[in-house]
Coordinates of C-alpha atoms and ligand atoms in Angstrom, one line a residue:
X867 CA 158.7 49.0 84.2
X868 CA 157.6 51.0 86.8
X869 CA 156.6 54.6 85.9
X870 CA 157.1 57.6 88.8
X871 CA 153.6 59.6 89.3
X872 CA 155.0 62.9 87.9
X873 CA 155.4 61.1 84.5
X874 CA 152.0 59.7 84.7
X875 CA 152.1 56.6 86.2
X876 CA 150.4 55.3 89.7
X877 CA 151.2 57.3 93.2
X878 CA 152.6 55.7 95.8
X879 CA 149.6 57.1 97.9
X880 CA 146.3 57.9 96.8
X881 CA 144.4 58.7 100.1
X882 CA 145.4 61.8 101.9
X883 CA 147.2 61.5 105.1
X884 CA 145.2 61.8 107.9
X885 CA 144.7 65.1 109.7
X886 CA 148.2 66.0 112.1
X887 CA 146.3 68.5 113.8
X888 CA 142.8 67.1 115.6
X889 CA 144.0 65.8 119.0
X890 CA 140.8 66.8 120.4
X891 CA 139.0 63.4 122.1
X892 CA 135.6 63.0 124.2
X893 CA 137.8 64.1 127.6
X894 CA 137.9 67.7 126.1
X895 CA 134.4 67.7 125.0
X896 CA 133.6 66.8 128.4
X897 CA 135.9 69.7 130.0
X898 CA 133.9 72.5 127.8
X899 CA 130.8 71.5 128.9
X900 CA 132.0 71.7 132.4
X901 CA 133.0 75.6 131.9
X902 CA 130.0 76.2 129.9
X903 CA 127.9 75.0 133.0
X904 CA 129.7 77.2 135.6
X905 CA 128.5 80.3 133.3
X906 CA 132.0 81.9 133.8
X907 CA 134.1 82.0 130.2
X908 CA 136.6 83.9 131.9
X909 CA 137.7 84.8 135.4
X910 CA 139.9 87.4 134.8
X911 CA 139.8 91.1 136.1
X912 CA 142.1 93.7 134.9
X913 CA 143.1 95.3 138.6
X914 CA 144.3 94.2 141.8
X915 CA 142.2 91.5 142.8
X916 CA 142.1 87.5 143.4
X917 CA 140.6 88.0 140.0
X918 CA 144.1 89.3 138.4
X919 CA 145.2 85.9 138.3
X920 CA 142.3 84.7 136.2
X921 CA 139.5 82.0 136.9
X922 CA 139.8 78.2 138.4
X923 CA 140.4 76.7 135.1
X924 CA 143.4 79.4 134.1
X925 CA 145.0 79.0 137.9
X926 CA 144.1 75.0 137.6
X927 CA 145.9 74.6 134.1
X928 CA 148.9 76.9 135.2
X929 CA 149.6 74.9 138.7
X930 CA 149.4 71.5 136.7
X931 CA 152.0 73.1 134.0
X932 CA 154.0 74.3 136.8
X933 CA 154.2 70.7 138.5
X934 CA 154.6 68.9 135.3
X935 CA 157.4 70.4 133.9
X936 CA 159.4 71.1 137.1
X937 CA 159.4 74.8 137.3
X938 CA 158.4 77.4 140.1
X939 CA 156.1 79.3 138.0
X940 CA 153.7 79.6 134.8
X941 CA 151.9 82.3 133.4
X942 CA 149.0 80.9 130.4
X943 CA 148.5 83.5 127.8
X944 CA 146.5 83.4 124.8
X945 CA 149.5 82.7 122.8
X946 CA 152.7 81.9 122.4
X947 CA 153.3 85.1 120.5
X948 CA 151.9 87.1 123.4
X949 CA 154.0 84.8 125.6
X950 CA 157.4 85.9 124.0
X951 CA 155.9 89.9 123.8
X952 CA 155.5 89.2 127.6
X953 CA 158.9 87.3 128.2
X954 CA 160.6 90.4 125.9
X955 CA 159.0 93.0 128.3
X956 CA 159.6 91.0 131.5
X957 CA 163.4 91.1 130.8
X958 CA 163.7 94.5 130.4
X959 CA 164.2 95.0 127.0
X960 CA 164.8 98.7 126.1
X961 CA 165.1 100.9 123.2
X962 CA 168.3 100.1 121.2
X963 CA 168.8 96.6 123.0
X964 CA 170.3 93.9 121.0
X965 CA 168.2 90.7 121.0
X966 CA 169.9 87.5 119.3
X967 CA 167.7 85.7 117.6
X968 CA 167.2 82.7 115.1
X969 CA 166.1 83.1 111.5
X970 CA 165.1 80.1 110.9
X971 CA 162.3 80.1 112.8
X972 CA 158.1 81.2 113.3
X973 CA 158.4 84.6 113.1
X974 CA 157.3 85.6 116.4
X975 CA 160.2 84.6 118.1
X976 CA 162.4 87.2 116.0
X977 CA 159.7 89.9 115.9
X978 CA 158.7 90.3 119.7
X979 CA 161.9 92.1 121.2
X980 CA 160.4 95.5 118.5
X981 CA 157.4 95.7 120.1
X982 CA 159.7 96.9 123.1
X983 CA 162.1 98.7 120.7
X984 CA 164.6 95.9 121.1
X985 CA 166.8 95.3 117.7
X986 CA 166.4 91.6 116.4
X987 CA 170.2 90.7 115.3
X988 CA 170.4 87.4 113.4
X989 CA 173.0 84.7 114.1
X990 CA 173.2 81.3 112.5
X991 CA 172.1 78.0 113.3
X992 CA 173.7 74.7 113.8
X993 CA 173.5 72.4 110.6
X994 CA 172.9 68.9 112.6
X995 CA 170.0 70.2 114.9
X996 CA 168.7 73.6 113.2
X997 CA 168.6 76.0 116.7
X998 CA 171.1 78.7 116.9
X999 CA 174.5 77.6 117.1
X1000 CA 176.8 78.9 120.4
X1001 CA 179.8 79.9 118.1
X1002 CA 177.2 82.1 116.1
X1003 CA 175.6 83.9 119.1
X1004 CA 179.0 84.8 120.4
X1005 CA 180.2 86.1 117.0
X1006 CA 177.1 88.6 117.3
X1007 CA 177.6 89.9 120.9
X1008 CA 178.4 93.5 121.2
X1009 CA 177.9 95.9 124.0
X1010 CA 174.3 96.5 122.9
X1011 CA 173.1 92.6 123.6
X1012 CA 170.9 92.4 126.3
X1013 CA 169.4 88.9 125.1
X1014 CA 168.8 85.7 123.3
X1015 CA 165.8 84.2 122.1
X1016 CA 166.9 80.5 121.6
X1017 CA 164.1 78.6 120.0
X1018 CA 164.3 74.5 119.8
X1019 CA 163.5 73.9 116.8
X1020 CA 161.2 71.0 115.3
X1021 CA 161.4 70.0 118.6
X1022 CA 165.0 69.3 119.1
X1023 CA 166.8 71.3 122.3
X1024 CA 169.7 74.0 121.5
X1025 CA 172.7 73.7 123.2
X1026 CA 171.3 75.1 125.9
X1027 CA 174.5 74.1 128.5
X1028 CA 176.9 76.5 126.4
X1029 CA 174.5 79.1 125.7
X1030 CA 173.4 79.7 129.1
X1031 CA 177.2 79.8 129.5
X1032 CA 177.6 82.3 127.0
X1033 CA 175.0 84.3 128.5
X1034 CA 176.1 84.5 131.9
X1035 CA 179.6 85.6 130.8
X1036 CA 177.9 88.6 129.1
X1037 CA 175.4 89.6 131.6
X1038 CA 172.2 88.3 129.1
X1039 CA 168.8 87.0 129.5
X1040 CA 167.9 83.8 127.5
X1041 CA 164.2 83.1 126.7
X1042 CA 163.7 80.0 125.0
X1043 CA 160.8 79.6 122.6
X1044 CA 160.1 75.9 123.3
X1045 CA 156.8 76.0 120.9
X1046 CA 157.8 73.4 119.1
X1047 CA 159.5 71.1 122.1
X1048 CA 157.0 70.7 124.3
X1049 CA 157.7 66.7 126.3
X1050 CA 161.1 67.1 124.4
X1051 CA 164.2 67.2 127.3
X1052 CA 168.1 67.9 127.4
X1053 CA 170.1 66.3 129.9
X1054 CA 167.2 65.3 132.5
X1055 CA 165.4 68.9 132.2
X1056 CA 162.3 69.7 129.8
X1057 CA 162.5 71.6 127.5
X1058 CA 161.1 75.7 128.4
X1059 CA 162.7 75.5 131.4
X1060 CA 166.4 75.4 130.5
X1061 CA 166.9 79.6 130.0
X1062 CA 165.7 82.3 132.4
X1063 CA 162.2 82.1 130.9
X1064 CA 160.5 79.9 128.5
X1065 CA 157.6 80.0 126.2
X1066 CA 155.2 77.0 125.0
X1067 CA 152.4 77.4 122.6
X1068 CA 148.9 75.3 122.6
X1069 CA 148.4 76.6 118.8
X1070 CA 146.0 74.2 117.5
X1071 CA 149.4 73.1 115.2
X1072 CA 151.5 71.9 118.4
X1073 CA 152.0 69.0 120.3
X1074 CA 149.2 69.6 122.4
X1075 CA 147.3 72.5 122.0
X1076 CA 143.9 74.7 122.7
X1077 CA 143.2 76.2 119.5
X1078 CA 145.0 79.4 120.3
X1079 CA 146.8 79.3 123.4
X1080 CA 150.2 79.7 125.3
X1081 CA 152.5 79.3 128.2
X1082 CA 155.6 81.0 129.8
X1083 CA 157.4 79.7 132.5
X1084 CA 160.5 80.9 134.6
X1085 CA 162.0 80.0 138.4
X1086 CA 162.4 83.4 138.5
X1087 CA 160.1 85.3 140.9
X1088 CA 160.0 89.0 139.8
X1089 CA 160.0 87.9 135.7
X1090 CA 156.9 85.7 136.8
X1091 CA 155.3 88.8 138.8
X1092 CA 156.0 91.0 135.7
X1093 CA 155.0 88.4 133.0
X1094 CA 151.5 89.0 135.0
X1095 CA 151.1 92.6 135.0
X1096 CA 152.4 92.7 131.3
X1097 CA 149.4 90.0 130.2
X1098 CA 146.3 91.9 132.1
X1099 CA 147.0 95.2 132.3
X1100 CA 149.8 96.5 134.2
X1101 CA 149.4 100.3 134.4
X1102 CA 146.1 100.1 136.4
X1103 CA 147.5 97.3 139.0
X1104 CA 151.0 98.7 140.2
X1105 CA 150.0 101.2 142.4
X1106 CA 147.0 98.5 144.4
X1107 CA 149.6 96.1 144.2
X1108 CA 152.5 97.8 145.0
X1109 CA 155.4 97.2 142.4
X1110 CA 157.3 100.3 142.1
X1111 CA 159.2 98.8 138.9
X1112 CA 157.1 100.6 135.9
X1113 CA 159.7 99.8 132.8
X1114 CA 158.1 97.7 130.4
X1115 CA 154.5 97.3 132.7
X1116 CA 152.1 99.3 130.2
X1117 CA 150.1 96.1 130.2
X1118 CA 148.2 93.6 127.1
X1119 CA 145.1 91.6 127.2
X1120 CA 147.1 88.5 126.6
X1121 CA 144.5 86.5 129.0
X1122 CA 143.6 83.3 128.3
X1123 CA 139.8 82.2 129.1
X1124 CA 138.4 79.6 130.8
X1125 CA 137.3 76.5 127.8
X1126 CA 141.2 77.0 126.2
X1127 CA 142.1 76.6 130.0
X1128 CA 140.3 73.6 130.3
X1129 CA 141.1 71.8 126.9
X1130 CA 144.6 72.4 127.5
X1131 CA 144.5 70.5 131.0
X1132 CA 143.0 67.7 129.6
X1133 CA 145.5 67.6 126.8
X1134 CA 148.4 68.3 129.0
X1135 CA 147.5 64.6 130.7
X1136 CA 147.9 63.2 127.1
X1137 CA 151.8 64.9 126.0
X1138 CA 153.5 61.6 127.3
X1139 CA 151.4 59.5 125.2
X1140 CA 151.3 61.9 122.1
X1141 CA 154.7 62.1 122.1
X1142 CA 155.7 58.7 122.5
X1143 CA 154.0 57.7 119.3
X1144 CA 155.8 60.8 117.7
X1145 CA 159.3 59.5 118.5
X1146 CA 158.2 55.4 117.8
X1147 CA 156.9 56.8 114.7
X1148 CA 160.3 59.2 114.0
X1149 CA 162.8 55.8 115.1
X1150 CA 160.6 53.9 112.7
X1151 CA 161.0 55.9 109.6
X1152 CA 165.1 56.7 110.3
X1153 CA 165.7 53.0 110.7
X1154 CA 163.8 52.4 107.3
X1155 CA 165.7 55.2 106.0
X1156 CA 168.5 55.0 107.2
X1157 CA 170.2 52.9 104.4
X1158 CA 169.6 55.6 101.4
X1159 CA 172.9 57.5 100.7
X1160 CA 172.3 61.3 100.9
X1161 CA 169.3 61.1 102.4
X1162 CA 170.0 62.2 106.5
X1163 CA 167.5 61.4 108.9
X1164 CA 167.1 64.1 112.0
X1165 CA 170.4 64.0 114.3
X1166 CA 169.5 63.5 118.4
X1167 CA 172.3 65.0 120.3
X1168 CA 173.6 63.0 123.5
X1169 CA 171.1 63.1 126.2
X1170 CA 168.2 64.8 124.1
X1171 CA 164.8 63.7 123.9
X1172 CA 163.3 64.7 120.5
X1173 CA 159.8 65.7 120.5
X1174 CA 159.4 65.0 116.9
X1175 CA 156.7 68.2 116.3
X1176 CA 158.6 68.1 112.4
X1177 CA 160.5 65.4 111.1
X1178 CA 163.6 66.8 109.1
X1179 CA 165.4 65.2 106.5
X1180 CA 168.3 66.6 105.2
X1181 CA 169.2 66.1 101.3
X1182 CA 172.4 66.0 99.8
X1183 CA 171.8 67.1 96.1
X1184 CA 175.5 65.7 95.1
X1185 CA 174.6 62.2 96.2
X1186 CA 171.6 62.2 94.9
X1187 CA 172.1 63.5 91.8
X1188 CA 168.8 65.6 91.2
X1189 CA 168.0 68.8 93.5
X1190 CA 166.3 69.0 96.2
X1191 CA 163.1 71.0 94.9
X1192 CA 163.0 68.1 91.8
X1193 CA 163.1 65.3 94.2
X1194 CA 160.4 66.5 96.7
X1195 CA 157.8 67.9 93.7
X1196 CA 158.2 64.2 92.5
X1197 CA 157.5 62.8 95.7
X1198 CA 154.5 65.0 96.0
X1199 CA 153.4 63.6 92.8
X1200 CA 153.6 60.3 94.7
X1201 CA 150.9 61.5 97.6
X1202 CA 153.4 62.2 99.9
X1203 CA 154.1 66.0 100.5
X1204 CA 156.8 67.6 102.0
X1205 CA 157.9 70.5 103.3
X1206 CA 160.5 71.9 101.1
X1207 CA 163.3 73.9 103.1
X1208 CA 160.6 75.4 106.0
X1209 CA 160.9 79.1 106.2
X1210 CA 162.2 81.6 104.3
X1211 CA 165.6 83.1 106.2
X1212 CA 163.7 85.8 108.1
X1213 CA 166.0 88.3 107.5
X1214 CA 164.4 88.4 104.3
X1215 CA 161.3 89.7 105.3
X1216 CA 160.2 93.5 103.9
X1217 CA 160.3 94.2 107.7
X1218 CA 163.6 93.8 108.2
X1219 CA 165.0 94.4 104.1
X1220 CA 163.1 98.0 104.2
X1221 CA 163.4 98.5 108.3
X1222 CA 159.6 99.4 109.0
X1223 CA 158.6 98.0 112.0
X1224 CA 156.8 100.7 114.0
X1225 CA 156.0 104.1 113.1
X1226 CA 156.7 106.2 109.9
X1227 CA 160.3 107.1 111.5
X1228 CA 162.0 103.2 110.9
X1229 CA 161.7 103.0 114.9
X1230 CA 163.3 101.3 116.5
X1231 CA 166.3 100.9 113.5
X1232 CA 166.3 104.4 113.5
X1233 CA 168.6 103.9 116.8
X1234 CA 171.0 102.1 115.1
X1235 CA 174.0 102.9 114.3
X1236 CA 174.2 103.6 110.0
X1237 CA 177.3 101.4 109.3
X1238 CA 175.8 98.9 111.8
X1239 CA 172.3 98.6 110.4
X1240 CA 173.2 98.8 106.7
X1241 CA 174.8 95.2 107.0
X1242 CA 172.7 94.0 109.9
X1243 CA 170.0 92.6 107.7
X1244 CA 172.0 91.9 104.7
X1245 CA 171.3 89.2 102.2
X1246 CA 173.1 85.7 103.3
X1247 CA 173.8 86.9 107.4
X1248 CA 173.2 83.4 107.9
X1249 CA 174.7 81.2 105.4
X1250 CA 174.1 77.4 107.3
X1251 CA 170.6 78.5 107.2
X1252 CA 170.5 79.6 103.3
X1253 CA 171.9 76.2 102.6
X1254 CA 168.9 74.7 104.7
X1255 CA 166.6 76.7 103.1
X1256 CA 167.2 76.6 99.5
X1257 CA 168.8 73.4 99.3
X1258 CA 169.5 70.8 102.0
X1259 CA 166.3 70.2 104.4
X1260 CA 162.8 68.9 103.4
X1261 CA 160.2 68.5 106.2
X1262 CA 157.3 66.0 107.3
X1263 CA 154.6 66.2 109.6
X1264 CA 153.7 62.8 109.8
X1265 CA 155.4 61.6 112.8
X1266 CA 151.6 62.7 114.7
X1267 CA 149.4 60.7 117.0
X1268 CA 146.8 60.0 113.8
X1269 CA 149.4 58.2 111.6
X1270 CA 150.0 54.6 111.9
X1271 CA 152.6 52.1 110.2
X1272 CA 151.0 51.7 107.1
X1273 CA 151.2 56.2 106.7
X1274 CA 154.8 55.3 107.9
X1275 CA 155.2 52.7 105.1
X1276 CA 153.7 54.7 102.4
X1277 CA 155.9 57.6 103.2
X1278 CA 159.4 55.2 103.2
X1279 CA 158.0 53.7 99.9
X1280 CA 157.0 57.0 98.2
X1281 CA 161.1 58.0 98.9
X1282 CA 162.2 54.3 97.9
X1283 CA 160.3 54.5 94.9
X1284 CA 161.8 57.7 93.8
X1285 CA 165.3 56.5 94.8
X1286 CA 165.1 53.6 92.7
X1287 CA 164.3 55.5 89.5
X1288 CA 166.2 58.7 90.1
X1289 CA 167.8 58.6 86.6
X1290 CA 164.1 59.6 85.3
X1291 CA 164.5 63.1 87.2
X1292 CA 168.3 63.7 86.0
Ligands
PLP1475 C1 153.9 78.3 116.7 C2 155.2 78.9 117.2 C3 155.1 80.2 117.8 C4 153.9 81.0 118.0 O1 152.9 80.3 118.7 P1 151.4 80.9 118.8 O2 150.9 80.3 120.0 O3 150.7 80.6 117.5 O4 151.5 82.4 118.9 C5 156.3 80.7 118.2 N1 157.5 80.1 118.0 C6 157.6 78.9 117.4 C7 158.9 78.3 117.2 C8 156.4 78.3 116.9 O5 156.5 77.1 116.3

């Protein structure tokens, strides 16, 4: 008789999985060295000057960025975070302005429209791919929206084609946090460059990454002009420099320096072969799974390249006959852990529940409407993503460049295992 770990008998796994984040090789060690040699950590100066633009390493990285993924310009920034401050400030987001955004998400990309005053309204995501779903954002335009942060969730693309339709019959800006998406495509195009402006991250959890790092990209040629004076200090290089536009210019330090620069080249040579074992390693576990009843293995829309940074599994607790949370603490048991549900709808955060974001005075909220705000952050806004959250989706980080078969193996057999002897949860 076989006995399942949480009652005491043998896990599946007994060796930790190994580390999904070290993607650091000897071509990076060698890059550091290189900066450290020239003596110059960072070549950026804060006023009007070659030196605006930041040192060899930052322009080097952003030109390779800019060929790689197709696009007319990128702006590095020391985050991704920073990157959608930037991208929130380079639209023109004012005071009062309605920003759609997902809550099912890293909280950045809800959270950066306040630092402009910009009112984060939630709409609801799609339940096959996660990322805000077109019928939702138009249920939640008013006169007030002036954009949408789209984000691609786990690596998956919105559906970008109909939101950038929906935006251009309402006059909005579209920035789409492609964090977690960076390699992934939709219909031909990567990924960060399907909205106005996009945003990646080289956070030492992404694809490829720097430690901290980020990137914004856009076609556009004033955003990308603006996206510069907003990262290294604005205010004290319009007048030199001759931009008459002030709104939203009171500049940041969102600089990246030279070694993050030069890591991230080196790993931006290695995406195509990161991700490729991602998405062998993603087909192989949703062929082996793909036979369990009420266990769903991530959905690729038509056209869509995947980039795998989370694999999703969605978990029908009718089927299965045992909740969600039961299942996955027994499959922990087993060695194998799992995300259970990702984050918390982020409506639910104090921020938004006691409207504090800036000030003592509830600024911005405090320009809202009363009727309006009182249900603009109520519990269950987004019901598709309360169902993901507390009972439908469980999440793995394994599909990374460290695993191999075997981790793959272990992970199918932990959830086979489990399967097989679900009447000893019930
Ligand atoms: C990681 C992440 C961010 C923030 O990236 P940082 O570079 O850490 O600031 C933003 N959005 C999404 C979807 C992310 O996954």
């Amino acid at each position: 008789m076989e006995e399942l770990a949480i009652n005491g008998g043998e896990p599946v796994r007994k060796t930790p999985f190994p580390n999904p984040y070290d993607t650091i090789g000897d071509e990076e060690k060698k890059a550091v060295l290189e900066v450290m040699d020239t003596g110059v950590l960072s070549g950026f100066l804060g006023s009007w000057s070659p030196k605006f633009y930041g040192g060899e390493y930052v322009q080097r990285l952003e030109k390779e960025w800019s060929d790689y993924f197709g696009i007319k310009y990128s702006v590095s920034m020391n985050s991704a975070t920073s990157g959608l401050i930037a991208a929130c400030g380079a639209a023109g987001i004012s005071p009062g302005d309605e920003v759609i955004v997902s809550p099912y998400t890293m909280t950045a990309s809800a959270t950066a429209p306040l630092i402009y005053g910009g009112i984060p309204v939630f709409a609801d995501i799609d339940p096959d791919i996660f990322c805000l779903s077109p019928d939702s954002i138009r249920d939640k335009i008013t006169k007030k929206t002036k954009a949408i942060i789209v984000v691609d969730i786990f690596g998956h693309p919105a559906d970008m084609d109909e939101i950038m339709e929906i935006a251009s019959e309402n006059d909005l800006v579209v920035i789409e946090d492609a964090a977690q998406a960076a390699g992934a495509k939709y219909k031909g195009k990567y990924a960060g460059t399907l909205a106005d402006i996009g945003v990646f991250s080289l956070n030492v959890h992404k694809i490829i990454q720097s430690g901290e790092g980020g990137v914004v990209v856009t076609d556009n040629e004033n955003y990308a002009e603006r996206l510069q004076l907003i990262r290294n200090h604005g205010e004290a290089v319009v007048e030199a420099k001759g931009v008459n536009n002030l709104v939203n210019l009171v500049g940041f330090n969102f600089r990246m320096g030279e070694l993050e620069a030069a890591v991230a080249f080196e790993q931006l040579k290695k995406l195509d072969v990161f991700l490729k074992h991602r998405i062998d390693s993603a087909n192989y576990l949703s062929g082996a799974l793909s036979e369990i009843e009420g266990i769903t293995s991530p959905i690729i829309k038509n056209k869509v390249r995947h980039s795998f940074y989370v694999y999703a599994l969605k978990f029908d607790e009718n089927i299965i006959g045992v909740n969600r949370n039961t299942f996955i603490d027994a499959l922990s048991a087993e060695g194998i852990s799992c995300n259970n549900g990702y984050v918390r709808p982020l409506y639910y955060q104090p921020l938004f529940q006691q409207k504090k974001a800036i000030g003592n005075y509830g600024y911005p909220f405090n320009l809202v409407e009363k009727n309006r705000l009182d249900n603009l952050y109520a519990i269950n806004t987004s019901p598709v993503t309360e169902n993901m959250y507390n009972k439908c989706l469980f999440l793995t980080d394994i599909c990374n460049r460290n695993t191999n078969l075997s981790d793959m193996s272990d992970f199918i057999n932990g959830i086979n295992k489990i399967i097989r002897n679900i009447d000893l949860l019930k």
